[in-house]
Amino acid sequence: ETGVTQSPTHLIKTRGQQVTLRCSSQSGHNTVSWYQQALGQGPQFIFQYYREEENGRGNFPPRFSGLQFPNYSSELNVNALELDDSALYLCASSSRGLAGNEQFFGPGTRLTVL
Amino acid sequence: GQQLNQSPQSMFIQEGEDVSMNCTSSSIFNTWLWYKQDPGEGPVLLIALYKAGELTSNGRLTAQFGITRKDSFLNISASIPSDVGIYFCAGPSSGNQFYFGTGTSLTVIP
C-alpha cells in the first residue's frame, strides 16, 4: 500500500506567475483535500475533491482551483501568485464512509513566491 | 470561520513526564482528530474520536472527546524525545470544510 505522494517537493515562483501542484492519493482512497500551511500556523483548508468534483471549499479566492482525475489523483492550480501564497501546500486523501474523516497527508510542496 | 483553539501554545518538559493538551471550539464537532507534525513533513494521524465522551488510546497516547462536543483532550504518558513536534486537533464542519487547531508545540528535554 502506497501512501500519499506530492510533487514537486520545492518550487520557487515569482509574483504573478501560475503554479500547478500534484498529488497522488493513498491506494483505496477516493477523496482528496488540499491545505495551505503558512509558517508557524496550522493547515488551512482550501478545498476537497470527490468523484472529480469540488466538494467543500474554504475561504480561498477563485484563483485557487483544482482538479481530480479518474484515478483519484489531484492537482492544485494557483493563478496570479502573490507573495502571501508562500507556504507549505499539503494534500490529504481519505475514503468516503465511516472513517471518511480520517485524512492521511502527503509530505507537502514548499512554494516560495518572490 | 470556525476557530479551534489549542492550549498550551508550547510546552517544554523533561523526558519521562506526562503531557496534557486540549482543544476547544466555538461550535459543536461530531469528530475530533489529533495529528502530530514533524518539521518539513505532513501531519500524521494519531487518534480519531467519533462519539461524545469517547476515550481512546494509542500506545502512550490517550484522547477524549468532550461531553459538550466542543472540546477534546490529548494526553501523552512517559514522554520520550521522539514525541517532539507540533500537535494539532482537527475536525470537519457540517459544510464539508475541515478545520485545524492552532497547534501545541512540544519539546522534550532528555
mmCIF file of C-alpha atoms in Angstrom:
data_model
loop_
_atom_site.group_PDB
_atom_site.id
_atom_site.type_symbol
_atom_site.label_atom_id
_atom_site.label_comp_id
_atom_site.label_asym_id
_atom_site.label_seq_id
_atom_site.Cartn_x
_atom_site.Cartn_y
_atom_site.Cartn_z
ATOM 1 C CA GLU A 1 0.000 0.000 0.000
ATOM 2 C CA THR A 2 1.495 3.312 -1.088
ATOM 3 C CA GLY A 3 0.940 6.492 0.872
ATOM 4 C CA VAL A 4 0.093 9.975 -0.343
ATOM 5 C CA THR A 5 2.736 11.447 -2.612
ATOM 6 C CA GLN A 6 3.159 15.040 -3.761
ATOM 7 C CA SER A 7 5.264 16.740 -6.404
ATOM 8 C CA PRO A 8 7.330 18.764 -6.650
ATOM 9 C CA THR A 9 8.964 18.894 -3.225
ATOM 10 C CA HIS A 10 10.016 22.519 -3.562
ATOM 11 C CA LEU A 11 9.133 25.263 -6.005
ATOM 12 C CA ILE A 12 10.161 28.874 -6.470
ATOM 13 C CA LYS A 13 7.981 31.231 -8.491
ATOM 14 C CA THR A 14 7.709 34.972 -8.970
ATOM 15 C CA ARG A 15 4.708 37.149 -8.262
ATOM 16 C CA GLY A 16 2.063 36.972 -10.985
ATOM 17 C CA GLN A 17 3.060 33.529 -12.236
ATOM 18 C CA GLN A 18 0.900 30.412 -12.172
ATOM 19 C CA VAL A 19 1.725 27.124 -10.448
ATOM 20 C CA THR A 20 0.413 23.544 -10.557
ATOM 21 C CA LEU A 21 0.969 21.137 -7.685
ATOM 22 C CA ARG A 22 0.246 17.423 -7.911
ATOM 23 C CA CYS A 23 -0.944 14.765 -5.505
ATOM 24 C CA SER A 24 -1.437 11.018 -5.730
ATOM 25 C CA SER A 25 -3.836 9.649 -3.159
ATOM 26 C CA GLN A 26 -3.246 6.618 -0.972
ATOM 27 C CA SER A 27 -4.444 3.422 -2.620
ATOM 28 C CA GLY A 28 -8.099 2.751 -1.866
ATOM 29 C CA HIS A 29 -8.857 6.423 -1.183
ATOM 30 C CA ASN A 30 -11.259 8.357 -3.411
ATOM 31 C CA THR A 31 -11.268 11.804 -1.785
ATOM 32 C CA VAL A 32 -8.513 14.410 -1.876
ATOM 33 C CA SER A 33 -8.250 17.591 0.169
ATOM 34 C CA TRP A 34 -5.788 20.444 -0.188
ATOM 35 C CA TYR A 35 -4.424 22.659 2.575
ATOM 36 C CA GLN A 36 -2.200 25.720 2.820
ATOM 37 C CA GLN A 37 0.098 25.914 5.834
ATOM 38 C CA ALA A 38 1.921 29.171 6.462
ATOM 39 C CA LEU A 39 4.980 29.109 8.673
ATOM 40 C CA GLY A 40 4.069 28.666 12.333
ATOM 41 C CA GLN A 41 0.367 28.090 11.682
ATOM 42 C CA GLY A 42 -1.990 25.171 11.355
ATOM 43 C CA PRO A 43 -3.102 23.915 7.944
ATOM 44 C CA GLN A 44 -5.907 25.936 6.344
ATOM 45 C CA PHE A 45 -8.458 24.009 4.303
ATOM 46 C CA ILE A 46 -8.556 25.067 0.633
ATOM 47 C CA PHE A 47 -10.971 22.562 -0.895
ATOM 48 C CA GLN A 48 -11.873 18.909 -1.229
ATOM 49 C CA TYR A 49 -12.480 16.773 -4.318
ATOM 50 C CA TYR A 50 -14.686 13.719 -4.510
ATOM 51 C CA ARG A 51 -15.756 11.973 -7.712
ATOM 52 C CA GLU A 52 -13.844 14.568 -9.727
ATOM 53 C CA GLU A 53 -15.923 17.449 -8.346
ATOM 54 C CA GLU A 54 -15.236 20.098 -5.729
ATOM 55 C CA ASN A 55 -16.984 19.024 -2.542
ATOM 56 C CA GLY A 56 -16.372 21.731 0.030
ATOM 57 C CA ARG A 57 -14.247 24.872 -0.079
ATOM 58 C CA GLY A 58 -12.525 27.038 2.482
ATOM 59 C CA ASN A 59 -12.051 30.782 2.439
ATOM 60 C CA PHE A 60 -9.752 30.996 -0.579
ATOM 61 C CA PRO A 61 -10.209 33.151 -3.711
ATOM 62 C CA PRO A 62 -11.141 31.680 -7.111
ATOM 63 C CA ARG A 63 -7.557 31.881 -8.336
ATOM 64 C CA PHE A 64 -7.099 28.713 -6.275
ATOM 65 C CA SER A 65 -8.592 25.904 -8.359
ATOM 66 C CA GLY A 66 -8.246 22.179 -8.590
ATOM 67 C CA LEU A 67 -8.901 19.006 -10.492
ATOM 68 C CA GLN A 68 -9.395 15.382 -9.601
ATOM 69 C CA PHE A 69 -8.747 12.661 -12.155
ATOM 70 C CA PRO A 70 -10.437 9.267 -12.614
ATOM 71 C CA ASN A 71 -7.546 7.582 -10.782
ATOM 72 C CA TYR A 72 -8.302 9.932 -7.811
ATOM 73 C CA SER A 73 -5.058 11.880 -8.174
ATOM 74 C CA SER A 74 -5.424 15.636 -7.984
ATOM 75 C CA GLU A 75 -3.933 18.959 -8.977
ATOM 76 C CA LEU A 76 -3.966 22.312 -7.220
ATOM 77 C CA ASN A 77 -3.600 25.330 -9.501
ATOM 78 C CA VAL A 78 -2.876 28.821 -8.264
ATOM 79 C CA ASN A 79 -3.016 31.744 -10.687
ATOM 80 C CA ALA A 80 -1.608 35.258 -10.306
ATOM 81 C CA LEU A 81 0.676 34.260 -7.442
ATOM 82 C CA GLU A 82 1.073 36.688 -4.567
ATOM 83 C CA LEU A 83 3.859 36.897 -2.001
ATOM 84 C CA ASP A 84 1.453 35.656 0.707
ATOM 85 C CA ASP A 85 0.939 32.437 -1.238
ATOM 86 C CA SER A 86 4.352 31.303 0.001
ATOM 87 C CA ALA A 87 3.568 28.287 2.183
ATOM 88 C CA LEU A 88 3.659 24.536 2.529
ATOM 89 C CA TYR A 89 0.843 23.019 0.446
ATOM 90 C CA LEU A 90 -0.448 19.758 1.808
ATOM 91 C CA CYS A 91 -2.577 17.155 0.143
ATOM 92 C CA ALA A 92 -4.585 14.632 2.150
ATOM 93 C CA SER A 93 -6.535 11.612 0.981
ATOM 94 C CA SER A 94 -9.398 9.785 2.600
ATOM 95 C CA SER A 95 -12.112 7.288 1.767
ATOM 96 C CA ARG A 96 -15.795 8.102 1.927
ATOM 97 C CA GLY A 97 -17.567 6.048 4.524
ATOM 98 C CA LEU A 98 -17.480 5.542 8.277
ATOM 99 C CA ALA A 99 -13.865 6.654 8.574
ATOM 100 C CA GLY A 100 -14.129 9.236 5.835
ATOM 101 C CA ASN A 101 -12.866 11.997 8.080
ATOM 102 C CA GLU A 102 -9.564 10.260 8.746
ATOM 103 C CA GLN A 103 -7.321 12.098 6.336
ATOM 104 C CA PHE A 104 -3.803 10.959 5.554
ATOM 105 C CA PHE A 105 -1.315 13.586 4.480
ATOM 106 C CA GLY A 106 1.489 13.732 1.986
ATOM 107 C CA PRO A 107 4.851 15.382 2.748
ATOM 108 C CA GLY A 108 3.802 18.655 1.130
ATOM 109 C CA THR A 109 5.151 21.014 -1.516
ATOM 110 C CA ARG A 110 7.065 24.047 -0.274
ATOM 111 C CA LEU A 111 6.162 27.017 -2.504
ATOM 112 C CA THR A 112 8.176 30.219 -2.340
ATOM 113 C CA VAL A 113 6.893 33.284 -4.191
ATOM 114 C CA LEU A 114 9.455 36.035 -4.791
ATOM 115 C CA GLY B 1 -14.945 30.941 10.150
ATOM 116 C CA GLN B 2 -14.517 28.117 12.591
ATOM 117 C CA GLN B 3 -11.844 28.549 15.257
ATOM 118 C CA LEU B 4 -10.148 25.704 17.086
ATOM 119 C CA ASN B 5 -8.013 26.978 19.936
ATOM 120 C CA GLN B 6 -5.334 24.806 21.432
ATOM 121 C CA SER B 7 -3.567 25.214 24.740
ATOM 122 C CA PRO B 8 -0.920 25.446 25.772
ATOM 123 C CA GLN B 9 0.723 27.028 22.740
ATOM 124 C CA SER B 10 4.044 25.411 23.658
ATOM 125 C CA MET B 11 5.410 23.057 26.279
ATOM 126 C CA PHE B 12 8.905 22.243 27.484
ATOM 127 C CA ILE B 13 9.045 19.068 29.564
ATOM 128 C CA GLN B 14 11.550 16.571 30.909
ATOM 129 C CA GLU B 15 11.761 13.135 29.344
ATOM 130 C CA GLY B 16 9.522 10.748 31.254
ATOM 131 C CA GLU B 17 6.929 13.350 32.234
ATOM 132 C CA ASP B 18 3.291 13.159 31.236
ATOM 133 C CA VAL B 19 1.796 15.761 28.898
ATOM 134 C CA SER B 20 -1.714 17.150 28.630
ATOM 135 C CA MET B 21 -3.061 19.471 25.969
ATOM 136 C CA ASN B 22 -6.520 20.491 24.903
ATOM 137 C CA CYS B 23 -8.524 21.897 22.054
ATOM 138 C CA THR B 24 -11.698 23.964 22.237
ATOM 139 C CA SER B 25 -14.163 25.042 19.598
ATOM 140 C CA SER B 26 -16.777 27.751 19.382
ATOM 141 C CA SER B 27 -19.234 25.234 17.934
ATOM 142 C CA ILE B 28 -20.051 21.538 18.110
ATOM 143 C CA PHE B 29 -17.941 18.954 16.330
ATOM 144 C CA ASN B 30 -19.020 15.384 15.606
ATOM 145 C CA THR B 31 -15.489 14.155 15.009
ATOM 146 C CA TRP B 32 -12.200 15.055 16.639
ATOM 147 C CA LEU B 33 -8.864 14.078 15.171
ATOM 148 C CA TRP B 34 -5.409 14.520 16.650
ATOM 149 C CA TYR B 35 -2.347 14.875 14.409
ATOM 150 C CA LYS B 36 1.401 15.231 15.011
ATOM 151 C CA GLN B 37 3.592 17.153 12.595
ATOM 152 C CA ASP B 38 7.373 16.993 12.426
ATOM 153 C CA PRO B 39 9.308 19.852 10.777
ATOM 154 C CA GLY B 40 9.091 19.786 6.978
ATOM 155 C CA GLU B 41 6.637 16.898 6.903
ATOM 156 C CA GLY B 42 2.907 16.416 6.627
ATOM 157 C CA PRO B 43 0.741 15.807 9.714
ATOM 158 C CA VAL B 44 0.397 12.194 10.853
ATOM 159 C CA LEU B 45 -2.912 10.967 12.261
ATOM 160 C CA LEU B 46 -2.614 9.814 15.879
ATOM 161 C CA ILE B 47 -6.154 9.260 17.142
ATOM 162 C CA ALA B 48 -9.705 9.672 15.805
ATOM 163 C CA LEU B 49 -12.731 10.216 18.079
ATOM 164 C CA TYR B 50 -16.327 9.856 16.915
ATOM 165 C CA LYS B 51 -18.584 9.897 19.991
ATOM 166 C CA ALA B 52 -19.068 12.408 22.798
ATOM 167 C CA GLY B 53 -17.385 11.108 25.925
ATOM 168 C CA GLU B 54 -15.283 8.624 23.973
ATOM 169 C CA LEU B 55 -11.867 7.838 25.428
ATOM 170 C CA THR B 56 -9.405 6.239 23.006
ATOM 171 C CA SER B 57 -5.805 5.138 23.458
ATOM 172 C CA ASN B 58 -2.986 4.559 21.002
ATOM 173 C CA GLY B 59 0.066 3.318 22.891
ATOM 174 C CA ARG B 60 1.164 6.074 25.261
ATOM 175 C CA LEU B 61 -1.392 8.473 23.789
ATOM 176 C CA THR B 62 -4.914 8.883 25.145
ATOM 177 C CA ALA B 63 -7.514 11.260 23.744
ATOM 178 C CA GLN B 64 -11.006 12.140 24.890
ATOM 179 C CA PHE B 65 -13.991 13.593 23.069
ATOM 180 C CA GLY B 66 -15.551 16.151 25.412
ATOM 181 C CA ILE B 67 -19.133 15.705 26.558
ATOM 182 C CA THR B 68 -20.140 19.129 25.244
ATOM 183 C CA ARG B 69 -18.682 18.172 21.834
ATOM 184 C CA LYS B 70 -16.868 21.497 21.874
ATOM 185 C CA ASP B 71 -13.579 20.218 23.223
ATOM 186 C CA SER B 72 -11.083 17.392 23.173
ATOM 187 C CA PHE B 73 -8.022 16.428 25.187
ATOM 188 C CA LEU B 74 -4.803 14.625 24.346
ATOM 189 C CA ASN B 75 -2.520 13.086 26.954
ATOM 190 C CA ILE B 76 0.917 11.603 26.387
ATOM 191 C CA SER B 77 2.352 9.458 29.151
ATOM 192 C CA ALA B 78 6.044 8.931 29.887
ATOM 193 C CA SER B 79 7.253 11.281 27.149
ATOM 194 C CA ILE B 80 10.300 10.368 25.059
ATOM 195 C CA PRO B 81 12.481 12.539 22.781
ATOM 196 C CA SER B 82 10.685 11.406 19.598
ATOM 197 C CA ASP B 83 7.450 12.923 20.937
ATOM 198 C CA VAL B 84 8.881 16.308 19.940
ATOM 199 C CA GLY B 85 6.744 18.056 17.342
ATOM 200 C CA ILE B 86 3.609 20.086 16.863
ATOM 201 C CA TYR B 87 0.296 18.541 17.831
ATOM 202 C CA PHE B 88 -2.880 19.621 16.066
ATOM 203 C CA CYS B 89 -6.509 18.910 16.751
ATOM 204 C CA ALA B 90 -8.798 18.890 13.711
ATOM 205 C CA GLY B 91 -12.337 18.194 12.687
ATOM 206 C CA PRO B 92 -14.889 18.527 9.890
ATOM 207 C CA SER B 93 -17.703 21.042 9.794
ATOM 208 C CA SER B 94 -21.203 20.349 8.532
ATOM 209 C CA GLY B 95 -20.324 22.249 5.354
ATOM 210 C CA ASN B 96 -17.650 19.817 4.170
ATOM 211 C CA GLN B 97 -14.888 22.048 5.452
ATOM 212 C CA PHE B 98 -12.088 20.765 7.619
ATOM 213 C CA TYR B 99 -10.510 22.799 10.411
ATOM 214 C CA PHE B 100 -7.197 22.530 12.188
ATOM 215 C CA GLY B 101 -6.341 23.980 15.560
ATOM 216 C CA THR B 102 -3.634 26.495 16.315
ATOM 217 C CA GLY B 103 -1.223 23.764 17.425
ATOM 218 C CA THR B 104 0.744 22.872 20.566
ATOM 219 C CA SER B 105 4.500 22.713 20.191
ATOM 220 C CA LEU B 106 6.106 20.063 22.393
ATOM 221 C CA THR B 107 9.780 19.998 23.322
ATOM 222 C CA VAL B 108 11.110 17.059 25.341
ATOM 223 C CA ILE B 109 14.357 17.632 27.206
ATOM 224 C CA PRO B 110 16.415 14.435 27.579
#
